[in-house]
Amino acid sequence: MKDDAPSQALPDLVFHVLLALGHGPTHGYAIGKDVEEQSDGRLDPTTGALYQVLRRLTDEGLVAPVSGPDDVDPRRKYFALTRAGRRAAAQEAERLAALVRAARQRKLYPQRA
Amino acid sequence: MRIYRWLLCLSPHSLRRDYGAAMEEMFARRMTEAKQSGFTRQAYVCTREMMGLVALAMSEQFGAAARMRQRRQRSLSGPKAGMMDVTVQEFRHAARRLVRTPLFTATAALTLALAIGANASLFTVVHRVVRNPLPYPESSRLIALDYGFPSRNIPSGITSMAWQLYFQLLDQARTLEGVAVYNSSPMTLTGRGEPQQILVTHATPSLASVLRVSPALGRWFTESEGVTGAASVAVLSHGLWMRQFGGDRSVVGRSITLDGEPTEVVGVMPATFNFPDARSEVWTAAQSTRATASFLFNLFGVARLREGATVETARTEITALIHDLSRRVPNQSGMASSAVPLQESIVGRIASTLWILLASAGLVLLVACANVANLFLVRSETRQREVAVRRALGAGGRSIARYLFSESVLLAAVGGALGVALAWGGVQLLIDFGPATLPRLNEVRIDGVVLAFSFALSLISAAAFGLIPLMRLAPVATTLQEHGRGQTATRGSHRARQLLMGAQVALALILLIASGLMVRSFQKLRAIDPGFDSSSTLTFAIVLPQVQYPSRQMATDAHLRILDRLSAIPGVTGASTSSCLPLTGFCYGNGLIVEGELFDPKRARPFVAFRAVAGGYTDVIRTPLLRGRSLTRADVDRRELNVVVNKAIADGYFPGQDPIGRRIRSSVPPNSNLPTPPWWTIVGVVANTPTMALAEPTPVGLMFLPMSIAGGPDVPREALLGPDVIGMAYVVRSTVPASSLVGAVRRAVDEVDPNLAIAQVRMLQDIVDRASDQTSFTMILLAIAAAVALLLGAIGIYGVISYIVAQRTGEIGVRLAMGAEPRSVARMILRQGGLVTLLGIVAGLIAALAGSQMIRSLLYGVSPRDPVIFSLTTLLLLAIALLACWLPARRAARLSPLQALRTE
């Protein structure tokens, strides 16, 4: 994983899910909402698509299921970022930042005020 | 929710175990959320979520193996492909395979497209006409006022209202937030080109607030404009505004001429407003006051329930209010409200027909799916061996399933897309050829919900025919063994095939029986003797403008002058006029009082319909004269108080007596300010003619009276004590074709008054045809469904038997070589097909008997379990099925043993 990680762009939806979990542990419905808001409605995963990603992220160790508050629907599942997940999100953010820097240098993006 | 859970089963077990419950919970939350944004949004979200699950299942099931392969290839092919790419790739391969077998693909896609198209077009109509709420805010609180006389065994159906009752409800009903009454009548619009007749709805100003609508331009009527004596004002329909005024916004404030009277236009309604129906083109303010309100039931009523009130509480209250009124006006005792939701009153009658038609289209889809499944079975079987070899070499069952399933999904998608295109055409056809009684047609269009429905249908059918071959993946070893001999297909595959064949037979039989019953009903309906001769008779309506013809005498004179000129047209053998034609409605009606008989409320008889006629009316339409004589021109000219009654009145009022010479009169409520009508003498009895429908449960009493005395010669026409003669329907019987007659009619009318509009020009036969419209519409659609099912079924049977013959060619060869008779070989094949057909027929008969109650309401004069229809359709199906079996069986018998054995 480590050796090819820097060159590997995360799929859009995966990055957004990791971002959504950046606030702290939360559940599928809230993740879906956050993804939709963060992407200005560009991404609106179905329940199926969302859980497919969550499962893959769990399998890859970027996300882990955690227990939620006691007072909610017991069926609801909560997820949290693992350390690896945080690192992956940070790497992706860095990669994007590097791209933005490159774009700025080539005058493709407005300079900071 | 159940469907979601069911679809969830498609996804891998591990995913379901870990997250199934959480996904269900999330889906439920999303649905609740979508519900708040309306039905369309809900349908969209639901479909999308379902699709998401299918995509998930496919990419998980099929993607697992692909990911393994991808991982292995990653070093060669660069960046790894996402799950979606794998699916896309899979579809690309499937598409290539389908293109390589164009005949199979075209057959399957077209079969599906037809079935999906039929379903989608009928669903469009059902959805927009029956399910979609009326286009008024909170339309579920709107009710149509309706009454019945439970004591006279009339539970409902008296849809009329009287001004007295309107004010009573307006002032006292607590369950109603608002009440409006209206009626429609044709009026002549002059001053803009040719005079034309348009339908004008006179409504109380409260109509707009009850329906909660407002004009697109200008304003609606004010309360003061609904008071007797106020200046007349009109609101135009969007259609008339565009047609007559080219959409000119300055029309508000201008004046139009209705029946010769200038009327100020105060507003234009939006295009979506069609109340009471799309024919109404102008609304004027109906005028009355509490002091002058009449008790004649010549209005319709609509009301809005107050928040929290139900139809039942409103009925109870209205009935009590009527009772209260009848203490003052005893004639109405026993009347009870049977108000129904407005939507039900508009679409109630047609709804069951549409649902049944949609169900039959659903059956056709099942037959089509069975056929396509069969095609797929054959297709998968020819590859069975290749597949088995692959699996023996290590290919997972899933990769093969994926391989087959992607084809069915693609086919269903193509079929669905074509189907939607067909539905678009189908909806147009339904609109053009649907019965004239089909309401809300202007609201019918294909929308998101219909698209979602078609999409879901394609998906379900893909699952239906795609999964059958999947389930049939036999264990590797047996497949290899059997195909090593290359002779017979597996036993299981035959069973699947025969099951499909039997199902097709059963479904086709259900549809055949249903359409057979409809054909029989239609025949019975058309065989009814309507009591008049509709051949070669032209009819049209002329409504005289009230201002130019203020008295009954003037109106009668004008009509008679027109009749004189019509009679003079060469080829015309008879011309007359009536205030209302058969099959066009109950029109004016009232109670009758027989001279010398005491009024007994317990023996109250139903109202009878009055017809004001010119001389010879019943002779021109050739209604058989049973006793006495018909009314003549002399009766009209001399204002004789003579009337002719039909058999229903003679039997109902004078049982076992001779009605000729007896005297009757129109009943008026005592204590009312109306004059007492005169006594009329019965001079003749004619046969019954239908008023509203060809098949009337009990014949309606009809009384014909000279138009010059309608309601009594000295009674002012405003008293409405008899049918108004201002608008009359003409009948002209002639020996010349109608097309050449119309011009002559126009000239004849012009000679009397060039400002008169001639409307509703049609043959008397058209009116009769229209009366059986709904039955013929249902019959034709059911017949088409049955024919398609029969055709598909026959093709299915033929395919299955041919396949069996092909599979058994080797065996047949051996049999023939051993000396078997060709005929016995044919019989063997026939027996096999026949057995399955018989089982299918038994299943179909059971289903048809069980479902027979569903269709009862659409039938006339035939039992839903009519043995003749059941046996005839069964025989027809059996014959066609056996023919479909016999063709391949004959081929088997004609095989030469040598040739047969060589195929091995």
Tab-separated table of C-alpha atoms in Angstrom, chain B residues 219-481:
chain	number	residue	atom	x	y	z
B	219	ARG	CA	-60.318	38.620	-11.876
B	220	TRP	CA	-63.066	36.117	-10.985
B	221	PHE	CA	-66.646	37.169	-10.111
B	222	THR	CA	-67.402	39.175	-7.005
B	223	GLU	CA	-70.160	38.136	-4.615
B	224	SER	CA	-72.334	41.048	-5.757
B	225	GLU	CA	-72.200	39.813	-9.358
B	226	GLY	CA	-73.938	36.623	-8.218
B	227	VAL	CA	-77.045	38.528	-7.131
B	228	THR	CA	-80.062	38.666	-9.446
B	229	GLY	CA	-80.044	41.821	-11.518
B	230	ALA	CA	-76.306	42.479	-11.554
B	231	ALA	CA	-74.636	43.152	-14.900
B	232	SER	CA	-73.547	39.935	-16.575
B	233	VAL	CA	-69.822	39.246	-16.584
B	234	ALA	CA	-67.806	36.419	-18.061
B	235	VAL	CA	-64.485	34.699	-17.548
B	236	LEU	CA	-62.944	33.029	-20.620
B	237	SER	CA	-61.161	29.711	-20.861
B	238	HIS	CA	-57.546	29.799	-21.932
B	239	GLY	CA	-58.470	27.906	-25.104
B	240	LEU	CA	-61.186	30.336	-26.194
B	241	TRP	CA	-58.962	33.301	-25.346
B	242	MET	CA	-56.211	31.974	-27.601
B	243	ARG	CA	-58.580	30.917	-30.376
B	244	GLN	CA	-60.843	33.944	-30.532
B	245	PHE	CA	-58.644	36.718	-29.199
B	246	GLY	CA	-55.183	35.465	-30.134
B	247	GLY	CA	-54.109	35.672	-26.510
B	248	ASP	CA	-54.594	39.453	-26.461
B	249	ARG	CA	-54.194	40.638	-22.858
B	250	SER	CA	-56.421	43.656	-23.444
B	251	VAL	CA	-59.441	41.365	-23.682
B	252	VAL	CA	-60.208	42.049	-20.023
B	253	GLY	CA	-62.735	44.848	-19.892
B	254	ARG	CA	-63.941	44.239	-23.439
B	255	SER	CA	-67.393	42.976	-24.233
B	256	ILE	CA	-68.462	39.750	-25.968
B	257	THR	CA	-71.921	38.910	-27.249
B	258	LEU	CA	-73.455	35.789	-25.722
B	259	ASP	CA	-76.915	34.896	-27.025
B	260	GLY	CA	-77.159	38.435	-28.315
B	261	GLU	CA	-76.444	39.958	-24.945
B	262	PRO	CA	-73.301	42.027	-24.349
B	263	THR	CA	-71.251	40.522	-21.542
B	264	GLU	CA	-68.132	42.051	-20.071
B	265	VAL	CA	-65.018	39.882	-19.948
B	266	VAL	CA	-63.449	40.246	-16.514
B	267	GLY	CA	-60.834	37.513	-16.601
B	268	VAL	CA	-59.148	34.555	-18.306
B	269	MET	CA	-58.596	31.240	-16.526
B	270	PRO	CA	-55.280	29.356	-16.760
B	271	ALA	CA	-55.024	26.552	-19.340
B	272	THR	CA	-55.099	23.933	-16.582
B	273	PHE	CA	-58.554	24.963	-15.379
B	274	ASN	CA	-61.257	22.663	-16.764
B	275	PHE	CA	-64.293	22.775	-14.586
B	276	PRO	CA	-66.677	20.957	-14.753
B	277	ASP	CA	-64.871	19.507	-17.776
B	278	ALA	CA	-62.743	20.536	-20.725
B	279	ARG	CA	-65.732	21.432	-22.897
B	280	SER	CA	-66.628	24.503	-20.873
B	281	GLU	CA	-65.238	27.644	-22.523
B	282	VAL	CA	-66.858	30.524	-20.716
B	283	TRP	CA	-67.939	30.972	-17.108
B	284	THR	CA	-70.597	33.455	-16.159
B	285	ALA	CA	-71.893	34.343	-12.731
B	286	ALA	CA	-75.060	32.430	-11.873
B	287	GLN	CA	-77.494	34.804	-10.224
B	288	SER	CA	-80.054	34.282	-7.508
B	289	THR	CA	-81.139	35.627	-4.140
B	290	ARG	CA	-82.466	33.965	-1.020
B	291	ALA	CA	-85.861	35.574	-1.611
B	292	THR	CA	-86.333	34.332	-5.163
B	293	ALA	CA	-84.491	30.991	-4.857
B	294	SER	CA	-86.378	28.212	-6.587
B	295	PHE	CA	-86.713	24.602	-5.568
B	296	LEU	CA	-86.023	23.196	-8.991
B	297	PHE	CA	-83.150	20.788	-9.153
B	298	ASN	CA	-81.460	22.175	-12.237
B	299	LEU	CA	-77.987	22.818	-10.806
B	300	PHE	CA	-74.937	20.784	-9.858
B	301	GLY	CA	-73.077	21.270	-6.616
B	302	VAL	CA	-69.509	21.074	-5.422
B	303	ALA	CA	-68.308	21.790	-1.900
B	304	ARG	CA	-65.140	21.929	0.127
B	305	LEU	CA	-65.101	20.063	3.421
B	306	ARG	CA	-64.007	21.974	6.457
B	307	GLU	CA	-60.740	20.806	8.015
B	308	GLY	CA	-61.455	17.658	9.993
B	309	ALA	CA	-64.825	16.945	8.402
B	310	THR	CA	-65.297	13.692	6.515
B	311	VAL	CA	-67.575	12.794	3.626
B	312	GLU	CA	-69.702	10.805	6.091
B	313	THR	CA	-70.210	13.659	8.543
B	314	ALA	CA	-71.019	15.965	5.642
B	315	ARG	CA	-73.595	13.503	4.289
B	316	THR	CA	-75.277	13.222	7.666
B	317	GLU	CA	-75.436	16.969	8.067
B	318	ILE	CA	-76.685	17.647	4.528
B	319	THR	CA	-79.383	14.988	4.903
B	320	ALA	CA	-80.519	16.648	8.122
B	321	LEU	CA	-80.565	20.049	6.403
B	322	ILE	CA	-82.662	18.675	3.533
B	323	HIS	CA	-85.045	17.212	6.078
B	324	ASP	CA	-85.249	20.612	7.675
B	325	LEU	CA	-86.105	22.170	4.310
B	326	SER	CA	-88.672	19.526	3.452
B	327	ARG	CA	-90.698	20.546	6.465
B	328	ARG	CA	-91.392	23.686	4.508
B	329	VAL	CA	-91.491	21.958	1.110
B	330	PRO	CA	-92.919	18.455	1.619
B	331	ASN	CA	-92.227	17.184	-1.885
B	332	GLN	CA	-88.588	16.463	-1.102
B	333	SER	CA	-89.130	14.178	1.864
B	334	GLY	CA	-86.981	11.096	1.927
B	335	MET	CA	-84.132	12.703	0.054
B	336	ALA	CA	-80.687	11.896	1.480
B	337	SER	CA	-77.219	13.122	0.622
B	338	SER	CA	-74.889	10.689	-1.069
B	339	ALA	CA	-72.031	13.129	-1.620
B	340	VAL	CA	-68.802	11.596	-2.913
B	341	PRO	CA	-65.281	12.922	-3.253
B	342	LEU	CA	-65.090	15.041	-6.394
B	343	GLN	CA	-62.362	12.864	-7.841
B	344	GLU	CA	-64.513	9.771	-7.458
B	345	SER	CA	-67.449	11.469	-9.123
B	346	ILE	CA	-65.271	12.356	-12.095
B	347	VAL	CA	-63.279	9.163	-12.601
B	348	GLY	CA	-65.246	6.604	-10.624
B	349	ARG	CA	-66.947	4.887	-13.529
B	350	ILE	CA	-63.934	4.578	-15.766
B	351	ALA	CA	-61.440	3.678	-13.031
B	352	SER	CA	-62.266	-0.020	-12.817
B	353	THR	CA	-62.096	-0.342	-16.603
B	354	LEU	CA	-58.673	1.241	-16.680
B	355	TRP	CA	-57.351	-0.900	-13.847
B	356	ILE	CA	-58.560	-4.065	-15.562
B	357	LEU	CA	-56.933	-3.001	-18.810
B	358	LEU	CA	-53.687	-2.304	-16.971
B	359	ALA	CA	-53.894	-5.728	-15.349
B	360	SER	CA	-54.381	-7.353	-18.749
B	361	ALA	CA	-51.357	-5.499	-20.079
B	362	GLY	CA	-49.480	-6.889	-17.089
B	363	LEU	CA	-50.494	-10.407	-18.101
B	364	VAL	CA	-49.226	-9.754	-21.619
B	365	LEU	CA	-45.920	-8.661	-20.120
B	366	LEU	CA	-45.732	-11.932	-18.197
B	367	VAL	CA	-46.335	-13.910	-21.387
B	368	ALA	CA	-43.679	-11.844	-23.138
B	369	CYS	CA	-41.224	-12.458	-20.296
B	370	ALA	CA	-41.927	-16.176	-20.465
B	371	ASN	CA	-41.161	-16.098	-24.166
B	372	VAL	CA	-37.933	-14.209	-23.747
B	373	ALA	CA	-36.973	-16.486	-20.865
B	374	ASN	CA	-37.469	-19.395	-23.242
B	375	LEU	CA	-35.233	-17.794	-25.811
B	376	PHE	CA	-32.641	-17.291	-23.120
B	377	LEU	CA	-32.910	-20.898	-22.012
B	378	VAL	CA	-32.166	-22.066	-25.529
B	379	ARG	CA	-29.332	-19.591	-25.782
B	380	SER	CA	-27.778	-20.576	-22.490
B	381	GLU	CA	-28.150	-24.242	-23.277
B	382	THR	CA	-26.298	-24.040	-26.523
B	383	ARG	CA	-23.477	-22.646	-24.469
B	384	GLN	CA	-23.938	-25.017	-21.595
B	385	ARG	CA	-21.149	-27.243	-22.697
B	386	GLU	CA	-18.724	-24.426	-23.293
B	387	VAL	CA	-19.704	-22.971	-19.958
B	388	ALA	CA	-19.219	-26.308	-18.229
B	389	VAL	CA	-15.762	-26.651	-19.694
B	390	ARG	CA	-14.896	-23.162	-18.461
B	391	ARG	CA	-16.148	-23.948	-15.032
B	392	ALA	CA	-14.237	-27.186	-14.960
B	393	LEU	CA	-11.177	-25.093	-15.725
B	394	GLY	CA	-11.891	-22.886	-12.726
B	395	ALA	CA	-14.240	-20.079	-13.765
B	396	GLY	CA	-16.562	-19.215	-10.877
B	397	GLY	CA	-20.297	-19.683	-11.155
B	398	ARG	CA	-20.617	-15.991	-10.571
B	399	SER	CA	-18.603	-14.971	-13.547
B	400	ILE	CA	-20.873	-17.074	-15.702
B	401	ALA	CA	-23.997	-15.748	-14.050
B	402	ARG	CA	-22.698	-12.260	-14.626
B	403	TYR	CA	-22.076	-13.149	-18.230
B	404	LEU	CA	-25.695	-14.211	-18.740
B	405	PHE	CA	-27.336	-11.636	-16.520
B	406	SER	CA	-25.681	-8.644	-18.149
B	407	GLU	CA	-27.300	-9.688	-21.409
B	408	SER	CA	-30.766	-9.733	-19.911
B	409	VAL	CA	-30.271	-6.367	-18.250
B	410	LEU	CA	-29.132	-4.866	-21.536
B	411	LEU	CA	-32.030	-6.406	-23.436
B	412	ALA	CA	-34.502	-5.174	-20.865
B	413	ALA	CA	-32.990	-1.699	-21.054
B	414	VAL	CA	-33.306	-1.631	-24.832
B	415	GLY	CA	-36.814	-3.083	-24.605
B	416	GLY	CA	-37.748	-0.544	-21.948
B	417	ALA	CA	-36.436	2.405	-23.961
B	418	LEU	CA	-38.287	1.238	-27.066
B	419	GLY	CA	-41.297	0.580	-24.870
B	420	VAL	CA	-41.369	4.161	-23.619
B	421	ALA	CA	-41.233	5.374	-27.211
B	422	LEU	CA	-44.110	3.050	-28.067
B	423	ALA	CA	-45.979	4.234	-24.988
B	424	TRP	CA	-45.736	7.777	-26.231
B	425	GLY	CA	-47.523	6.710	-29.400
B	426	GLY	CA	-49.844	4.455	-27.412
B	427	VAL	CA	-50.977	7.297	-25.183
B	428	GLN	CA	-51.798	9.378	-28.259
B	429	LEU	CA	-53.835	6.475	-29.632
B	430	LEU	CA	-55.662	6.062	-26.336
B	431	ILE	CA	-56.479	9.764	-26.329
B	432	ASP	CA	-57.642	9.766	-29.935
B	433	PHE	CA	-59.647	6.569	-29.836
B	434	GLY	CA	-60.549	6.369	-26.165
B	435	PRO	CA	-64.188	6.671	-25.205
B	436	ALA	CA	-65.612	10.166	-25.141
B	437	THR	CA	-66.430	9.508	-21.505
B	438	LEU	CA	-62.748	9.283	-20.561
B	439	PRO	CA	-62.298	12.257	-18.242
B	440	ARG	CA	-59.231	14.436	-17.634
B	441	LEU	CA	-57.669	13.497	-20.972
B	442	ASN	CA	-56.045	16.892	-21.226
B	443	GLU	CA	-54.037	16.010	-18.134
B	444	VAL	CA	-52.638	12.801	-19.628
B	445	ARG	CA	-48.944	12.937	-20.436
B	446	ILE	CA	-45.818	10.893	-19.850
B	447	ASP	CA	-44.017	12.161	-16.770
B	448	GLY	CA	-41.269	11.152	-14.376
B	449	VAL	CA	-43.458	8.678	-12.567
B	450	VAL	CA	-44.310	6.920	-15.831
B	451	LEU	CA	-40.632	6.793	-16.744
B	452	ALA	CA	-39.811	5.372	-13.331
B	453	PHE	CA	-42.604	2.838	-13.763
B	454	SER	CA	-41.309	1.735	-17.176
B	455	PHE	CA	-37.804	1.579	-15.771
B	456	ALA	CA	-38.927	-0.581	-12.878
B	457	LEU	CA	-40.884	-2.796	-15.273
B	458	SER	CA	-37.835	-3.351	-17.459
B	459	LEU	CA	-35.801	-4.165	-14.390
B	460	ILE	CA	-38.362	-6.599	-13.060
B	461	SER	CA	-38.678	-8.277	-16.431
B	462	ALA	CA	-34.890	-8.501	-16.700
B	463	ALA	CA	-34.908	-10.238	-13.349
B	464	ALA	CA	-37.792	-12.460	-14.437
B	465	PHE	CA	-36.308	-13.773	-17.627
B	466	GLY	CA	-32.663	-13.348	-16.713
B	467	LEU	CA	-32.769	-15.358	-13.523
B	468	ILE	CA	-34.466	-18.419	-14.938
B	469	PRO	CA	-31.484	-19.507	-17.039
B	470	LEU	CA	-29.260	-18.659	-14.075
B	471	MET	CA	-31.083	-21.009	-11.780
B	472	ARG	CA	-30.578	-23.599	-14.398
B	473	LEU	CA	-26.790	-23.731	-14.134
B	474	ALA	CA	-26.339	-27.417	-13.683
B	475	PRO	CA	-23.465	-28.951	-11.768
B	476	VAL	CA	-20.361	-29.210	-13.899
B	477	ALA	CA	-20.056	-32.960	-13.903
B	478	THR	CA	-23.576	-33.781	-15.043
B	479	THR	CA	-23.450	-31.181	-17.758
B	480	LEU	CA	-20.243	-32.559	-19.144
B	481	GLN	CA	-21.527	-36.071	-18.960
